[in-house]
Amino acid sequence: MTDKELIHIISKECPSQDWLVLSSLIGKLYHNRGNWSLSPIGSLLRIFKQHGFEQQLLDMLWEHRQLTLKDLRTAATFIQMCGNETWDEAYFETAYALIEDAPFTPNTTAEGDFLSSFGNLSAKANAYLLKLKFGKFLEVPAGDNIFEDARPYADAIFLHQETSDFLYANSRYPLNSKTEWLAERKTAFFLDHFFSDSSVINAYRKSSMDSTRIATLYQRSHLLDGVIQSPDTAAFFDEIKRTGSYLMCTFHAGNYLVSQSIYRVHMADHWTVRNRGNAAGNHIVVSENRLGSAFKAIKVLMSGKCLLIAPDSNVEDSQSVSELNIFGCKVNIPDGAARIAYEAHAKTAWYTATINGSQYEPVFVEGPQRAARESFDSFKTRFAEFYSAQVAFALSGHPRNTILKSFFLKFINLSISANSETDEVENETSDEN
């Protein structure tokens, strides 16, 4: 559909005041174009002014109680793309005022809807956005157990039902009921969002709004610092450093943010491999130069330092892959981590962080190391089997540790779809017989 056709449809939908239809159409228009031209912006602004739609948009927005932050983000993006530098604050402030006294917060998609995706909003707009997302949680005095603090407010998290069903079917910790299991998983996602949105928490502080809430917010957000810097965690890493250099393998799931933070604090050099981003400091960025990055990683390990890597990533640019088998589902990952460990003759290990009671605890499991005269094919098979087993063990653990991001979220959802299609074919064949 062309921009012109979409604009024509949007202009017809404006009078109907159907926010869900309109936001969907605006979203399609936004994704249609990598860069907005003045023509569609001007056309849409004229449509909005013609129908006096800006204030009506806010009024309609909070009448519908099934909205997600994604819907709100669509509107915010539209405002930004239209070049309105001041309306964003009024938009979020008005939206918050409309629901401030209601027991409602916008549904948050568990695996998305992070506030960083809203772009560079002002401190005041970020403050209202933070209140919209976390609601009354920001007003509760910070206690000693952040998980218990968060539990009553985690219902705002929207979990993908089929993914949760799949993980629950493979769980070693079904708890007393599936309802309890889902509640624990929602709480974990809620806190993952809270800690991930730290940049917005900083903006909230700079906004000079509501000093009581700010104090509670900061007290609660710094509970993570206490966990990261605990004496037990320090001793844990001292032992790792004492036993030598490791290629420490993690994954984009579980408590990924926390495990990264713990590693940065307690590893003096904290070398890490990233798919993309800033290569400054001790970060090796694969996207800049795949072969050069591998060579640099090998040098780091051979110098006696530890290196953190998440082997799970897309395989589009990889010439060699390994197959993982997790809960009977098979997926390929690049051979990069296995190749680095093999060429450096490095010890490997599984590393992540899990929630035990009210605390985050680091997990370290020794993995395979290249044997004398062992071929790469043999080693990469042993490495893939080890990595598969650790991922499966982590995702079958307590529901608080089953947060999914990027690669494994996509992998599991594709596996579920593939299995559903297979079941349908088998059922059709059975019906025919």
Short mmCIF file of C-alpha atoms in Angstrom, two decimals:
data_model
loop_
_atom_site.label_atom_id
_atom_site.label_comp_id
_atom_site.label_asym_id
_atom_site.label_seq_id
_atom_site.Cartn_x
_atom_site.Cartn_y
_atom_site.Cartn_z
CA MET A 1 0.00 0.00 0.00
CA THR A 2 1.39 3.40 -0.95
CA ASP A 3 1.72 6.40 1.38
CA LYS A 4 -0.99 8.17 -0.57
CA GLU A 5 -3.42 5.26 -0.15
CA LEU A 6 -2.69 5.02 3.58
CA ILE A 7 -3.16 8.75 4.08
CA HIS A 8 -6.48 8.55 2.26
CA ILE A 9 -7.65 5.74 4.59
CA ILE A 10 -6.42 7.61 7.69
CA SER A 11 -8.29 10.73 6.62
CA LYS A 12 -11.48 8.65 6.42
CA GLU A 13 -10.89 7.00 9.79
CA CYS A 14 -10.27 10.24 11.71
CA PRO A 15 -13.96 11.15 11.97
CA SER A 16 -14.77 7.61 13.17
CA GLN A 17 -12.55 8.15 16.22
CA ASP A 18 -11.42 4.53 16.16
CA TRP A 19 -8.05 4.77 17.88
CA LEU A 20 -7.06 1.13 17.36
CA VAL A 21 -7.64 1.35 13.61
CA LEU A 22 -5.93 4.72 13.36
CA SER A 23 -2.84 3.72 15.38
CA SER A 24 -2.45 0.61 13.25
CA LEU A 25 -2.62 2.68 10.06
CA ILE A 26 -0.14 5.25 11.36
CA GLY A 27 2.17 2.43 12.37
CA LYS A 28 2.01 0.96 8.86
CA LEU A 29 2.77 4.33 7.35
CA TYR A 30 5.74 4.82 9.68
CA HIS A 31 7.19 1.39 8.85
CA ASN A 32 6.51 1.93 5.14
CA ARG A 33 9.13 4.67 5.09
CA GLY A 34 12.63 4.49 6.50
CA ASN A 35 12.68 8.29 6.33
CA TRP A 36 9.66 10.51 6.40
CA SER A 37 9.32 13.02 3.60
CA LEU A 38 7.59 16.35 4.06
CA SER A 39 4.68 15.27 1.90
CA PRO A 40 3.10 12.61 4.19
CA ILE A 41 3.92 14.63 7.32
CA GLY A 42 2.20 17.67 5.93
CA SER A 43 -0.81 15.64 4.77
CA LEU A 44 -1.26 13.97 8.15
CA LEU A 45 -0.87 17.23 10.07
CA ARG A 46 -3.54 18.81 7.90
CA ILE A 47 -5.85 15.86 8.62
CA PHE A 48 -5.28 16.22 12.37
CA LYS A 49 -5.89 19.98 12.31
CA GLN A 50 -8.93 19.63 10.10
CA HIS A 51 -10.67 17.34 12.57
CA GLY A 52 -9.22 18.86 15.76
CA PHE A 53 -7.97 15.39 16.45
CA GLU A 54 -5.01 15.94 18.80
CA GLN A 55 -7.00 16.31 22.02
CA GLN A 56 -9.57 13.72 20.95
CA LEU A 57 -6.73 11.28 20.48
CA LEU A 58 -5.78 11.61 24.13
CA ASP A 59 -9.38 11.30 25.29
CA MET A 60 -9.92 8.12 23.28
CA LEU A 61 -6.59 6.62 24.20
CA TRP A 62 -7.50 5.84 27.79
CA GLU A 63 -11.07 4.79 27.18
CA HIS A 64 -9.79 1.51 25.80
CA ARG A 65 -8.40 -0.69 28.57
CA GLN A 66 -6.66 -3.21 26.30
CA LEU A 67 -4.07 -0.78 25.00
CA THR A 68 -0.38 -1.62 25.26
CA LEU A 69 2.62 0.65 25.47
CA LYS A 70 3.20 -0.26 21.84
CA ASP A 71 0.03 1.64 20.93
CA LEU A 72 1.21 4.60 22.97
CA ARG A 73 4.64 4.41 21.33
CA THR A 74 3.04 4.52 17.87
CA ALA A 75 1.40 7.82 18.72
CA ALA A 76 4.55 9.20 20.37
CA THR A 77 6.62 8.27 17.33
CA PHE A 78 4.10 9.94 15.08
CA ILE A 79 4.30 13.13 17.15
CA GLN A 80 8.09 13.10 16.96
CA MET A 81 8.12 12.41 13.23
CA CYS A 82 5.81 15.38 12.74
CA GLY A 83 8.50 17.54 14.27
CA ASN A 84 6.42 18.71 17.23
CA GLU A 85 9.00 19.51 19.93
CA THR A 86 6.64 20.56 22.70
CA TRP A 87 3.51 18.48 22.36
CA ASP A 88 5.16 15.29 23.68
CA GLU A 89 5.13 16.62 27.26
CA ALA A 90 1.49 17.68 27.04
CA TYR A 91 0.60 14.35 25.45
CA PHE A 92 2.00 12.19 28.26
CA GLU A 93 0.94 14.60 31.00
CA THR A 94 -2.66 14.61 29.77
CA ALA A 95 -2.65 10.85 29.29
CA TYR A 96 -1.41 10.35 32.85
CA ALA A 97 -3.98 12.75 34.29
CA LEU A 98 -6.78 10.79 32.63
CA ILE A 99 -5.84 7.55 34.40
CA GLU A 100 -4.09 8.77 37.56
CA ASP A 101 -6.95 7.75 39.83
CA ALA A 102 -7.83 4.58 37.95
CA PRO A 103 -6.48 1.13 38.93
CA PHE A 104 -5.00 0.74 35.48
CA THR A 105 -1.64 0.81 33.73
CA PRO A 106 -1.11 0.16 30.03
CA ASN A 107 -0.42 -3.48 29.22
CA THR A 108 3.29 -4.03 28.66
CA THR A 109 4.40 -6.70 26.22
CA ALA A 110 6.84 -8.83 28.19
CA GLU A 111 9.50 -9.15 25.52
CA GLY A 112 9.22 -5.58 24.21
CA ASP A 113 7.86 -2.13 25.08
CA PHE A 114 11.05 -0.93 26.77
CA LEU A 115 10.98 2.81 27.31
CA SER A 116 14.22 3.33 25.38
CA SER A 117 12.20 2.59 22.23
CA PHE A 118 10.32 5.88 22.67
CA GLY A 119 13.40 7.81 21.57
CA ASN A 120 14.81 11.02 23.01
CA LEU A 121 11.90 12.49 24.93
CA SER A 122 12.28 15.36 27.38
CA ALA A 123 12.90 14.62 31.08
CA LYS A 124 9.36 15.71 31.92
CA ALA A 125 7.81 13.53 29.23
CA ASN A 126 9.96 10.59 30.38
CA ALA A 127 8.77 11.11 33.94
CA TYR A 128 5.12 10.84 32.94
CA LEU A 129 5.89 7.89 30.70
CA LEU A 130 7.60 6.10 33.59
CA LYS A 131 4.54 6.70 35.79
CA LEU A 132 2.26 5.44 33.03
CA LYS A 133 4.22 2.24 32.69
CA PHE A 134 4.87 1.34 36.34
CA GLY A 135 1.82 2.97 37.90
CA LYS A 136 1.30 2.68 41.65
CA PHE A 137 4.49 0.61 42.03
CA LEU A 138 6.38 3.90 42.16
CA GLU A 139 4.42 5.03 45.23
CA VAL A 140 5.00 1.94 47.38
CA PRO A 141 7.82 2.41 49.94
CA ALA A 142 10.84 0.30 49.01
CA GLY A 143 11.14 -2.82 51.14
CA ASP A 144 13.85 -5.43 51.59
CA ASN A 145 12.32 -7.82 49.04
CA ILE A 146 11.84 -6.18 45.67
CA PHE A 147 10.11 -9.28 44.29
CA GLU A 148 7.36 -9.05 46.88
CA ASP A 149 7.12 -5.29 46.25
CA ALA A 150 6.61 -5.89 42.52
CA ARG A 151 4.29 -8.90 42.63
CA PRO A 152 0.95 -6.99 43.00
CA TYR A 153 1.79 -4.74 40.02
CA ALA A 154 3.05 -7.36 37.56
CA ASP A 155 -0.40 -7.96 36.04
CA ALA A 156 0.35 -5.13 33.61
CA ILE A 157 2.80 -7.50 31.90
CA PHE A 158 1.31 -9.26 28.88
CA LEU A 159 2.83 -12.73 28.34
CA HIS A 160 2.70 -14.55 25.02
CA GLN A 161 0.38 -17.44 25.91
CA GLU A 162 1.83 -20.12 23.62
CA THR A 163 5.39 -19.37 24.74
CA SER A 164 4.39 -19.64 28.40
CA ASP A 165 2.52 -22.90 27.72
CA PHE A 166 5.62 -24.33 26.03
CA LEU A 167 7.97 -23.35 28.88
CA TYR A 168 5.54 -24.56 31.54
CA ALA A 169 5.28 -27.96 29.82
CA ASN A 170 9.09 -28.26 30.07
CA SER A 171 9.48 -26.76 33.54
CA ARG A 172 11.24 -28.49 36.43
CA TYR A 173 9.49 -26.02 38.76
CA PRO A 174 5.73 -26.13 38.04
CA LEU A 175 5.09 -24.76 41.58
CA ASN A 176 1.64 -25.36 43.07
CA SER A 177 -0.27 -24.37 39.95
CA LYS A 178 0.16 -22.85 36.53
CA THR A 179 -1.47 -19.66 37.81
CA GLU A 180 1.24 -19.29 40.45
CA TRP A 181 3.93 -20.13 37.87
CA LEU A 182 2.64 -17.43 35.49
CA ALA A 183 2.47 -14.86 38.31
CA GLU A 184 6.13 -15.51 39.17
CA ARG A 185 7.13 -15.20 35.52
CA LYS A 186 5.24 -11.91 35.17
CA THR A 187 7.00 -10.54 38.26
CA ALA A 188 10.40 -11.41 36.77
CA PHE A 189 9.53 -9.62 33.52
CA PHE A 190 8.19 -6.62 35.43
CA LEU A 191 11.51 -6.23 37.28
CA ASP A 192 13.49 -6.83 34.10
CA HIS A 193 11.65 -3.88 32.58
CA PHE A 194 12.19 -1.78 35.70
CA PHE A 195 15.96 -2.28 35.70
CA SER A 196 16.22 -2.05 31.89
CA ASP A 197 14.53 1.36 31.93
CA SER A 198 17.28 2.86 34.11
CA SER A 199 17.95 5.68 31.64
CA VAL A 200 14.36 6.82 32.03
CA ILE A 201 14.69 6.57 35.80
CA ASN A 202 17.57 9.06 35.51
CA ALA A 203 15.38 11.36 33.43
CA TYR A 204 12.66 11.08 36.07
CA ARG A 205 15.13 12.31 38.66
CA LYS A 206 16.20 15.25 36.49
CA SER A 207 12.60 16.34 36.02
CA SER A 208 12.41 17.59 39.63
CA MET A 209 8.98 16.07 40.05
CA ASP A 210 7.60 14.53 43.24
CA SER A 211 10.66 14.10 45.50
CA THR A 212 8.99 11.33 47.56
CA ARG A 213 8.45 9.13 44.53
CA ILE A 214 11.95 9.84 43.28
CA ALA A 215 13.47 8.77 46.61
CA THR A 216 11.47 5.53 46.61
CA LEU A 217 12.31 4.90 42.98
CA TYR A 218 16.03 5.32 43.54
CA GLN A 219 16.05 3.32 46.75
CA ARG A 220 14.37 0.43 44.94
CA SER A 221 16.51 0.65 41.79
CA HIS A 222 19.71 0.56 43.85
CA LEU A 223 18.70 -2.72 45.51
CA LEU A 224 20.31 -4.28 42.45
CA ASP A 225 23.60 -2.58 43.32
CA GLY A 226 23.56 -4.25 46.72
CA VAL A 227 23.15 -7.66 45.12
CA ILE A 228 25.87 -7.04 42.56
CA GLN A 229 28.40 -5.82 45.10
CA SER A 230 27.74 -8.38 47.84
CA PRO A 231 30.76 -10.10 49.48
CA ASP A 232 29.51 -13.53 48.37
CA THR A 233 29.41 -12.42 44.73
CA ALA A 234 32.91 -10.91 45.01
CA ALA A 235 34.27 -14.17 46.45
CA PHE A 236 32.56 -16.11 43.65
CA PHE A 237 34.45 -14.14 40.99
CA ASP A 238 37.72 -14.19 42.92
CA GLU A 239 37.61 -17.99 42.66
CA ILE A 240 37.00 -17.84 38.90
CA LYS A 241 39.94 -15.48 38.40
CA ARG A 242 42.14 -17.68 40.57
CA THR A 243 41.53 -20.75 38.38
CA GLY A 244 42.53 -18.98 35.15
CA SER A 245 41.18 -17.70 31.84
CA TYR A 246 37.71 -18.71 30.58
CA LEU A 247 35.51 -18.07 27.60
CA MET A 248 32.37 -17.42 29.66
CA CYS A 249 29.25 -18.19 27.62
CA THR A 250 25.86 -16.69 28.45
CA PHE A 251 22.61 -16.24 26.51
CA HIS A 252 20.09 -13.54 25.63
CA ALA A 253 17.53 -14.83 28.09
CA GLY A 254 17.13 -15.31 31.81
CA ASN A 255 18.42 -12.41 33.90
CA TYR A 256 20.73 -11.19 31.13
CA LEU A 257 20.90 -7.57 32.29
CA VAL A 258 21.77 -8.56 35.86
CA SER A 259 24.41 -11.13 34.82
CA GLN A 260 26.08 -8.51 32.60
CA SER A 261 26.11 -5.97 35.42
CA ILE A 262 27.59 -8.46 37.89
CA TYR A 263 30.32 -9.40 35.40
CA ARG A 264 31.28 -5.76 34.73
CA VAL A 265 31.63 -4.99 38.43
CA HIS A 266 33.67 -8.03 39.47
CA MET A 267 35.89 -8.71 36.45
CA ALA A 268 38.68 -6.12 36.47
CA ASP A 269 39.06 -6.15 32.67
CA HIS A 270 35.45 -7.27 31.94
CA TRP A 271 36.14 -8.10 28.30
CA THR A 272 32.94 -8.77 26.37
CA VAL A 273 31.95 -9.67 22.80
CA ARG A 274 28.98 -7.81 21.30
CA ASN A 275 27.15 -8.19 18.00
CA ARG A 276 26.95 -4.43 17.59
CA GLY A 277 27.46 -1.18 19.49
CA ASN A 278 30.41 0.85 20.70
CA ALA A 279 33.81 -0.86 20.48
CA ALA A 280 35.34 1.49 23.06
CA GLY A 281 37.05 0.06 26.13
CA ASN A 282 37.02 -3.70 26.53
CA HIS A 283 34.21 -4.38 24.07
CA ILE A 284 34.82 -6.45 20.95
CA VAL A 285 32.15 -5.68 18.33
CA VAL A 286 31.56 -8.48 15.82
CA SER A 287 29.64 -6.41 13.26
CA GLU A 288 32.65 -4.17 12.59
CA ASN A 289 34.96 -6.97 11.43
CA ARG A 290 34.07 -10.62 12.04
CA LEU A 291 37.56 -12.07 11.46
CA GLY A 292 39.32 -9.22 13.22
CA SER A 293 36.99 -9.56 16.21
CA ALA A 294 37.69 -13.31 16.45
CA PHE A 295 41.45 -12.71 16.34
CA LYS A 296 41.20 -10.07 19.08
CA ALA A 297 39.08 -12.39 21.25
CA ILE A 298 41.66 -15.18 20.88
CA LYS A 299 44.43 -12.78 21.95
CA VAL A 300 42.46 -11.73 25.05
CA LEU A 301 42.03 -15.36 26.14
CA MET A 302 45.64 -16.28 25.42
CA SER A 303 46.78 -13.36 27.59
CA GLY A 304 45.10 -15.02 30.58
CA LYS A 305 41.95 -12.89 30.77
CA CYS A 306 38.29 -13.95 30.85
CA LEU A 307 35.94 -13.06 28.01
CA LEU A 308 32.13 -12.97 28.12
CA ILE A 309 30.20 -13.94 24.98
CA ALA A 310 26.60 -14.84 24.09
CA PRO A 311 26.96 -17.48 21.31
CA ASP A 312 23.27 -17.25 20.37
CA SER A 313 22.75 -14.90 17.45
CA ASN A 314 21.51 -14.87 13.88
CA VAL A 315 23.37 -17.07 11.43
CA GLU A 316 22.85 -15.04 8.25
CA ASP A 317 26.50 -13.99 7.90
CA SER A 318 28.01 -17.16 9.35
CA GLN A 319 29.85 -19.59 7.10
CA SER A 320 29.86 -22.33 9.75
CA VAL A 321 27.12 -23.21 12.25
CA SER A 322 26.35 -25.64 15.07
CA GLU A 323 23.01 -27.21 15.90
CA LEU A 324 21.42 -26.78 19.31
CA ASN A 325 18.75 -29.13 20.61
CA ILE A 326 16.58 -27.58 23.31
CA PHE A 327 13.42 -29.34 24.49
CA GLY A 328 13.49 -31.33 21.26
CA CYS A 329 13.61 -28.17 19.14
CA LYS A 330 16.58 -27.72 16.84
CA VAL A 331 18.19 -24.42 15.85
CA ASN A 332 21.51 -23.32 14.36
CA ILE A 333 23.89 -20.82 15.96
CA PRO A 334 27.16 -19.44 14.57
CA ASP A 335 30.36 -21.35 15.35
CA GLY A 336 32.12 -18.17 16.47
CA ALA A 337 32.34 -18.96 20.19
CA ALA A 338 33.41 -22.55 19.57
CA ARG A 339 36.07 -21.42 17.07
CA ILE A 340 37.48 -18.82 19.47
CA ALA A 341 37.73 -21.34 22.32
CA TYR A 342 39.26 -23.95 20.00
CA GLU A 343 41.97 -21.69 18.53
CA ALA A 344 42.85 -20.20 21.94
CA HIS A 345 42.91 -23.65 23.63
CA ALA A 346 40.75 -21.87 26.22
CA LYS A 347 38.62 -23.31 28.97
CA THR A 348 34.92 -22.65 28.49
CA ALA A 349 32.14 -22.13 31.01
CA TRP A 350 28.43 -21.39 31.23
CA TYR A 351 27.64 -18.15 33.06
CA THR A 352 24.35 -16.51 33.98
CA ALA A 353 22.48 -15.14 37.01
CA THR A 354 19.46 -16.74 38.64
CA ILE A 355 16.98 -15.56 41.23
CA ASN A 356 17.15 -17.52 44.48
CA GLY A 357 14.49 -16.34 46.90
CA SER A 358 14.94 -12.56 47.01
CA GLN A 359 18.49 -12.49 45.66
CA TYR A 360 20.23 -12.73 42.30
CA GLU A 361 23.03 -15.30 42.32
CA PRO A 362 25.71 -15.86 39.64
CA VAL A 363 25.93 -19.34 38.10
CA PHE A 364 29.16 -20.81 36.71
CA VAL A 365 29.49 -24.28 35.14
CA GLU A 366 32.75 -25.52 33.61
CA GLY A 367 32.45 -26.53 29.95
CA PRO A 368 34.54 -28.47 27.44
CA GLN A 369 38.11 -27.60 26.49
CA ARG A 370 39.91 -28.63 23.32
CA ALA A 371 41.70 -31.92 23.76
CA ALA A 372 45.12 -32.69 22.27
CA ARG A 373 44.88 -33.40 18.52
CA GLU A 374 41.07 -32.94 18.65
CA SER A 375 39.47 -31.78 15.40
CA PHE A 376 37.35 -28.65 15.34
CA ASP A 377 34.27 -30.61 14.24
CA SER A 378 34.59 -32.84 17.29
CA PHE A 379 35.07 -29.92 19.67
CA LYS A 380 32.23 -27.82 18.27
CA THR A 381 29.86 -30.80 18.67
CA ARG A 382 30.84 -31.16 22.34
CA PHE A 383 30.52 -27.42 22.84
CA ALA A 384 27.02 -27.32 21.23
CA GLU A 385 25.85 -30.23 23.40
CA PHE A 386 27.13 -28.47 26.54
CA TYR A 387 25.57 -25.12 25.59
CA SER A 388 22.24 -26.76 24.66
CA ALA A 389 22.10 -28.56 28.01
CA GLN A 390 22.79 -25.37 30.00
CA VAL A 391 20.20 -23.32 28.11
CA ALA A 392 17.57 -26.04 28.58
CA PHE A 393 18.42 -26.35 32.28
CA ALA A 394 18.10 -22.57 32.75
CA LEU A 395 14.80 -22.23 30.87
CA SER A 396 13.28 -25.23 32.67
CA GLY A 397 14.15 -23.70 36.06
CA HIS A 398 12.19 -21.40 38.33
CA PRO A 399 9.79 -19.19 36.33
CA ARG A 400 11.59 -16.09 37.63
CA ASN A 401 14.53 -17.14 35.44
CA THR A 402 12.60 -17.76 32.20
CA ILE A 403 12.81 -14.26 30.71
CA LEU A 404 13.24 -14.51 26.94
CA LYS A 405 14.83 -11.96 24.63
CA SER A 406 15.63 -11.71 20.93
CA PHE A 407 17.17 -14.97 19.65
CA PHE A 408 15.62 -17.56 21.98
CA LEU A 409 12.24 -15.84 21.95
CA LYS A 410 12.19 -16.02 18.15
CA PHE A 411 13.54 -19.59 18.17
CA ILE A 412 10.97 -20.95 20.62
CA ASN A 413 8.06 -19.18 18.92
CA LEU A 414 9.14 -20.52 15.52
CA SER A 415 9.45 -24.01 17.02
CA ILE A 416 5.95 -23.76 18.48
CA SER A 417 4.56 -22.67 15.09
CA ALA A 418 6.39 -25.47 13.28
CA ASN A 419 5.11 -28.08 15.74
CA SER A 420 1.55 -26.74 15.42
CA GLU A 421 1.70 -27.01 11.63
CA THR A 422 3.04 -30.59 11.92
CA ASP A 423 0.21 -31.52 14.30
CA GLU A 424 -2.36 -30.04 11.90
CA VAL A 425 -0.95 -32.06 8.98
CA GLU A 426 -0.95 -35.25 11.08
CA ASN A 427 -4.54 -34.60 12.19
CA GLU A 428 -5.65 -34.02 8.60
CA THR A 429 -3.93 -37.24 7.52
CA SER A 430 -5.54 -39.11 10.39
CA ASP A 431 -8.97 -37.72 9.45
CA GLU A 432 -8.50 -38.83 5.84
CA ASN A 433 -7.63 -42.36 6.96
#
